[in-house]
CSV table of C-alpha atoms and ligand atoms in Angstrom, one decimal:
chain,number,residue,atom,x,y,z
A,237,UNK,CA,2.1,65.0,-80.6
A,238,UNK,CA,2.5,67.3,-77.6
A,239,UNK,CA,5.8,69.2,-77.2
A,240,UNK,CA,7.7,68.4,-74.0
A,241,UNK,CA,9.8,71.2,-72.6
A,242,UNK,CA,9.8,70.6,-68.9
A,243,UNK,CA,9.5,67.4,-66.8
A,244,UNK,CA,9.1,67.7,-63.0
A,245,UNK,CA,9.6,64.6,-60.8
A,246,UNK,CA,8.7,63.7,-57.2
A,247,UNK,CA,11.2,61.0,-56.5
A,248,UNK,CA,9.3,59.0,-53.9
A,249,UNK,CA,10.1,55.6,-52.5
A,250,UNK,CA,13.8,55.7,-51.6
A,251,UNK,CA,13.1,54.9,-48.0
A,252,UNK,CA,10.8,52.0,-48.6
A,253,UNK,CA,13.2,50.5,-51.2
A,254,UNK,CA,16.2,50.8,-48.9
A,255,UNK,CA,14.3,49.3,-46.0
A,256,UNK,CA,13.0,46.4,-48.1
A,257,UNK,CA,16.3,45.4,-49.9
A,258,UNK,CA,19.1,46.7,-47.6
A,259,UNK,CA,17.4,47.2,-44.3
A,260,UNK,CA,18.4,50.9,-44.4
A,261,UNK,CA,16.4,53.9,-45.6
A,262,UNK,CA,19.7,55.7,-46.4
A,263,UNK,CA,20.8,52.9,-48.7
A,264,UNK,CA,17.6,53.7,-50.6
A,265,UNK,CA,18.7,57.4,-51.0
A,266,UNK,CA,22.0,56.2,-52.3
A,267,UNK,CA,20.3,53.9,-54.9
A,268,UNK,CA,18.0,56.9,-55.7
A,269,UNK,CA,21.0,58.9,-56.8
A,270,UNK,CA,21.8,56.3,-59.5
A,271,UNK,CA,18.3,56.8,-60.8
A,272,UNK,CA,18.8,60.6,-60.8
A,273,UNK,CA,21.9,60.1,-63.0
A,274,UNK,CA,20.1,57.8,-65.4
A,275,UNK,CA,17.1,60.0,-65.7
A,276,UNK,CA,19.2,63.1,-66.4
A,277,UNK,CA,21.0,61.3,-69.3
A,278,UNK,CA,17.7,60.1,-70.7
A,279,UNK,CA,16.2,63.6,-70.4
A,280,UNK,CA,19.1,64.9,-72.6
A,281,UNK,CA,18.6,62.0,-75.0
A,282,UNK,CA,14.9,63.0,-75.4
A,283,UNK,CA,16.0,66.6,-76.0
A,284,UNK,CA,13.9,67.9,-73.1
A,285,UNK,CA,15.1,71.3,-72.0
A,286,UNK,CA,14.1,71.5,-68.3
A,287,UNK,CA,14.1,68.8,-65.6
A,288,UNK,CA,13.0,69.7,-62.0
A,289,UNK,CA,13.7,67.2,-59.3
A,290,UNK,CA,12.2,67.4,-55.8
A,291,UNK,CA,15.2,66.4,-53.7
A,292,UNK,CA,14.3,67.9,-50.3
A,293,UNK,CA,11.1,69.6,-49.1
A,294,UNK,CA,10.6,72.1,-46.3
A,295,UNK,CA,8.8,69.3,-44.5
A,296,UNK,CA,11.7,66.9,-44.9
A,297,UNK,CA,13.5,68.6,-42.0
A,298,UNK,CA,11.1,66.7,-39.7
A,299,UNK,CA,13.0,63.4,-40.5
A,300,UNK,CA,15.5,62.0,-38.1
A,301,UNK,CA,18.7,64.0,-38.1
A,302,UNK,CA,20.7,61.0,-39.2
A,303,UNK,CA,18.7,60.8,-42.4
A,304,UNK,CA,18.7,64.5,-43.1
A,305,UNK,CA,22.5,64.5,-42.6
A,306,UNK,CA,22.9,61.6,-44.9
A,307,UNK,CA,20.9,63.3,-47.7
A,308,UNK,CA,22.9,66.5,-47.5
A,309,UNK,CA,26.2,64.5,-47.5
A,310,UNK,CA,25.0,62.7,-50.5
A,311,UNK,CA,24.2,65.9,-52.3
A,312,UNK,CA,27.6,67.4,-51.3
A,313,UNK,CA,29.4,64.3,-52.6
A,314,UNK,CA,27.3,64.4,-55.8
A,315,UNK,CA,28.0,68.0,-56.5
A,316,UNK,CA,31.7,67.9,-55.6
A,317,UNK,CA,32.3,64.9,-57.8
A,318,UNK,CA,29.9,65.6,-60.7
A,319,UNK,CA,29.8,69.3,-61.3
A,320,UNK,CA,32.5,69.2,-63.9
A,321,UNK,CA,30.7,66.4,-65.7
A,322,UNK,CA,27.4,68.4,-65.6
A,323,UNK,CA,29.3,71.4,-67.0
A,324,UNK,CA,30.9,69.3,-69.8
A,325,UNK,CA,27.5,67.9,-70.6
A,326,UNK,CA,26.3,71.5,-71.1
A,327,UNK,CA,23.8,71.3,-68.2
A,328,UNK,CA,22.8,74.4,-66.2
A,329,UNK,CA,22.2,73.7,-62.5
A,330,UNK,CA,19.6,75.8,-60.7
A,331,UNK,CA,18.5,75.5,-57.1
A,332,UNK,CA,14.9,76.3,-56.3
A,333,UNK,CA,14.1,76.6,-52.7
A,334,UNK,CA,15.6,78.6,-49.9
A,335,UNK,CA,19.4,78.2,-49.7
A,336,UNK,CA,19.6,78.1,-46.0
A,337,UNK,CA,22.1,75.3,-45.4
A,338,UNK,CA,25.6,75.1,-43.9
A,339,UNK,CA,28.0,77.8,-45.1
A,340,UNK,CA,30.0,75.1,-46.9
A,341,UNK,CA,26.9,73.7,-48.8
A,342,UNK,CA,25.6,77.2,-49.6
A,343,UNK,CA,29.0,78.0,-51.1
A,344,UNK,CA,29.1,74.8,-53.1
A,345,UNK,CA,25.6,75.3,-54.4
A,346,UNK,CA,26.4,78.9,-55.5
A,347,UNK,CA,29.6,77.9,-57.1
A,348,UNK,CA,28.0,75.0,-59.0
A,349,UNK,CA,25.2,77.3,-60.2
A,350,UNK,CA,27.7,80.0,-61.3
A,351,UNK,CA,30.0,77.5,-63.1
A,352,UNK,CA,27.1,76.1,-65.1
A,353,UNK,CA,25.0,79.3,-65.6
A,354,UNK,CA,25.7,79.7,-69.3
A,355,UNK,CA,24.9,76.1,-70.3
A,356,UNK,CA,22.1,75.5,-72.7
A,357,UNK,CA,21.5,71.8,-73.3
A,358,UNK,CA,19.4,71.0,-70.2
A,359,UNK,CA,18.4,73.1,-67.2
A,360,UNK,CA,18.4,70.9,-64.1
A,361,UNK,CA,16.4,72.4,-61.3
A,362,UNK,CA,17.0,70.9,-57.9
A,363,UNK,CA,14.3,71.7,-55.5
A,364,UNK,CA,16.0,71.8,-52.1
A,365,UNK,CA,14.4,73.1,-49.0
A,366,UNK,CA,11.5,73.9,-51.3
A,367,UNK,CA,7.9,74.3,-50.3
A,368,UNK,CA,5.3,75.7,-52.6
A,369,UNK,CA,3.2,77.4,-49.9
A,370,UNK,CA,6.2,79.3,-48.6
A,371,UNK,CA,7.1,80.2,-52.1
A,372,UNK,CA,3.7,81.7,-52.8
A,373,UNK,CA,3.4,83.5,-49.5
A,374,UNK,CA,6.8,85.1,-50.1
A,375,UNK,CA,5.8,86.1,-53.6
A,376,UNK,CA,2.6,87.8,-52.3
A,377,UNK,CA,4.6,89.5,-49.6
A,378,UNK,CA,7.0,90.9,-52.2
A,379,UNK,CA,4.1,92.2,-54.3
A,380,UNK,CA,2.6,93.9,-51.2
A,381,UNK,CA,6.0,95.4,-50.1
A,382,UNK,CA,6.7,96.7,-53.6
A,383,UNK,CA,3.1,98.0,-53.9
A,384,UNK,CA,2.7,96.0,-57.2
A,385,UNK,CA,-0.6,95.0,-58.7
A,386,UNK,CA,-1.6,91.4,-58.0
A,387,UNK,CA,-1.7,89.7,-61.3
A,388,UNK,CA,-0.2,86.5,-62.9
A,389,UNK,CA,2.7,88.3,-64.6
A,390,UNK,CA,3.8,90.2,-61.5
A,391,UNK,CA,3.4,87.2,-59.2
A,392,UNK,CA,5.5,85.0,-61.5
A,393,UNK,CA,8.4,87.4,-61.1
A,394,UNK,CA,8.7,86.5,-57.4
A,395,UNK,CA,8.4,82.7,-57.8
A,396,UNK,CA,11.6,80.7,-57.5
A,397,UNK,CA,10.7,79.3,-60.9
A,398,UNK,CA,11.0,82.8,-62.5
A,399,UNK,CA,12.1,82.3,-66.1
A,400,UNK,CA,11.3,78.6,-66.0
A,401,UNK,CA,8.3,77.5,-68.1
A,402,UNK,CA,5.6,75.5,-66.2
A,403,UNK,CA,6.1,71.8,-66.2
A,404,UNK,CA,4.3,70.0,-69.0
A,405,UNK,CA,4.6,66.7,-67.2
A,406,UNK,CA,4.8,65.7,-63.5
A,407,UNK,CA,5.8,62.2,-62.5
A,408,UNK,CA,5.6,60.9,-59.0
A,409,UNK,CA,7.0,57.5,-58.3
A,410,UNK,CA,6.4,55.4,-55.2
A,411,UNK,CA,2.7,54.5,-55.6
A,412,UNK,CA,1.5,57.6,-53.8
A,413,UNK,CA,-1.0,60.1,-55.2
A,414,UNK,CA,-0.3,63.5,-53.8
A,415,UNK,CA,1.5,66.7,-54.6
A,416,UNK,CA,3.3,67.2,-51.3
A,417,UNK,CA,3.6,71.0,-51.5
A,418,UNK,CA,5.4,70.8,-54.8
A,419,UNK,CA,5.0,73.6,-57.5
A,420,UNK,CA,1.3,74.1,-56.7
A,421,UNK,CA,1.0,77.1,-58.9
A,422,UNK,CA,3.2,75.9,-61.7
A,423,UNK,CA,1.4,72.5,-62.0
A,424,UNK,CA,-2.0,74.1,-62.8
A,425,UNK,CA,-2.1,72.6,-66.3
A,426,UNK,CA,0.5,69.8,-66.1
A,427,UNK,CA,-0.3,66.2,-67.0
A,428,UNK,CA,0.3,64.1,-64.0
A,429,UNK,CA,1.5,60.5,-63.9
A,430,UNK,CA,1.6,58.4,-60.8
A,431,UNK,CA,4.0,55.6,-61.1
A,432,UNK,CA,3.8,52.5,-58.9
A,433,UNK,CA,7.5,51.7,-58.9
A,434,UNK,CA,9.8,53.1,-56.2
A,435,UNK,CA,12.3,55.7,-57.3
A,436,UNK,CA,15.4,53.4,-57.1
A,437,UNK,CA,13.7,50.9,-59.5
A,438,UNK,CA,12.4,53.5,-62.0
A,439,UNK,CA,14.1,52.9,-65.3
A,440,UNK,CA,14.8,54.8,-68.5
A,441,UNK,CA,12.2,52.5,-70.1
A,442,UNK,CA,9.5,53.4,-67.5
A,443,UNK,CA,10.3,57.1,-68.1
A,444,UNK,CA,10.0,56.6,-71.9
A,445,UNK,CA,6.7,54.8,-71.5
A,446,UNK,CA,5.3,57.8,-69.6
A,447,UNK,CA,6.7,60.3,-72.1
A,448,UNK,CA,5.1,58.4,-75.0
A,449,UNK,CA,1.7,58.4,-73.2
A,450,UNK,CA,2.1,62.1,-72.4
A,451,UNK,CA,2.9,62.9,-76.1
A,452,UNK,CA,-0.4,61.4,-77.2
A,453,UNK,CA,-2.7,63.1,-74.6
A,454,UNK,CA,-5.2,65.7,-76.0
A,455,UNK,CA,-4.3,68.8,-73.9
A,456,UNK,CA,-7.1,71.2,-73.9
A,457,UNK,CA,-6.0,73.9,-71.4
A,458,UNK,CA,-9.7,74.6,-70.6
A,459,UNK,CA,-10.8,74.7,-74.2
A,460,UNK,CA,-12.6,71.9,-76.0
B,236,FPP,C1,11.6,60.7,-51.2
B,236,FPP,O1,11.6,59.3,-50.8
B,236,FPP,C2,13.0,61.1,-51.5
B,236,FPP,C3,13.6,62.1,-50.9
B,236,FPP,C4,13.1,62.9,-49.8
B,236,FPP,C5,15.0,62.4,-51.2
B,236,FPP,C6,15.3,62.3,-52.7
B,236,FPP,C7,16.8,62.2,-52.8
B,236,FPP,C8,17.4,61.4,-53.8
B,236,FPP,C9,16.7,60.8,-54.9
B,236,FPP,C10,18.9,61.2,-53.7
B,236,FPP,C11,19.7,62.4,-53.7
B,236,FPP,C12,19.5,63.3,-54.8
B,236,FPP,C13,20.4,64.3,-55.2
B,236,FPP,C14,20.0,65.1,-56.3
B,236,FPP,C15,21.7,64.4,-54.5
B,236,FPP,P1,11.2,58.9,-49.3
B,236,FPP,O2,12.5,58.8,-48.5
B,236,FPP,O3,10.2,59.8,-48.8
B,236,FPP,O4,10.7,57.4,-49.6
B,236,FPP,P2,9.6,56.7,-48.7
B,236,FPP,O5,8.2,57.3,-49.1
B,236,FPP,O6,9.7,55.3,-49.2
B,236,FPP,O7,9.9,56.9,-47.3
């Protein structure tokens, strides 16, 4: 049975779900947040130590302003109302991505990270304004500026996932098979599962089915 330390998820399909059932993409994001809460609980139940959720990519800024604003309001409401609960649950929150938001949101993110920084049960990484190509380019620039040797150990120091083990398992919901600029370096040896269901309809049971399949894969890491 494979150990499972880190699950990363591309939560795709909110917009389509919202459009189909509520005639509103934003309603899909709201429903997606319920799935986020369910999956966090199940991750703890499964004793998995790291969960990384792709909540907003560097490319998502190209969406209509109304949708972008809705997403950030949702995030703000979520953090304001849930950070105490996350803390009580012994969850450490970490933002990966460039924290270039409104002053108010930056402050809220920093406070939430600080408050939960010593927690040990689960590390919840929220990828916000995250893009893997930008992350890698910035890491290479740092190596060059600091005149450091280009090797894996040095490069990793400058990734936003510094001190986070690479994901063992990547799940993408929403019936789409692509990586969308997510953790391109870190996913080099991850097992990848593409799930047909849209994120708002993805259940604990669907999650556990994937985990079970993952546990039984023969992982070779290039060997035989
Ligand atoms: C992708 O679906 C989803 C997003 C860009 C946003 C993810 C946000 C949430 C799950 C809710 C908020 C989360 C937190 C942590 C506050 P899509 O909109 O691209 O779906 P589509 O492919 O059907 O258009």
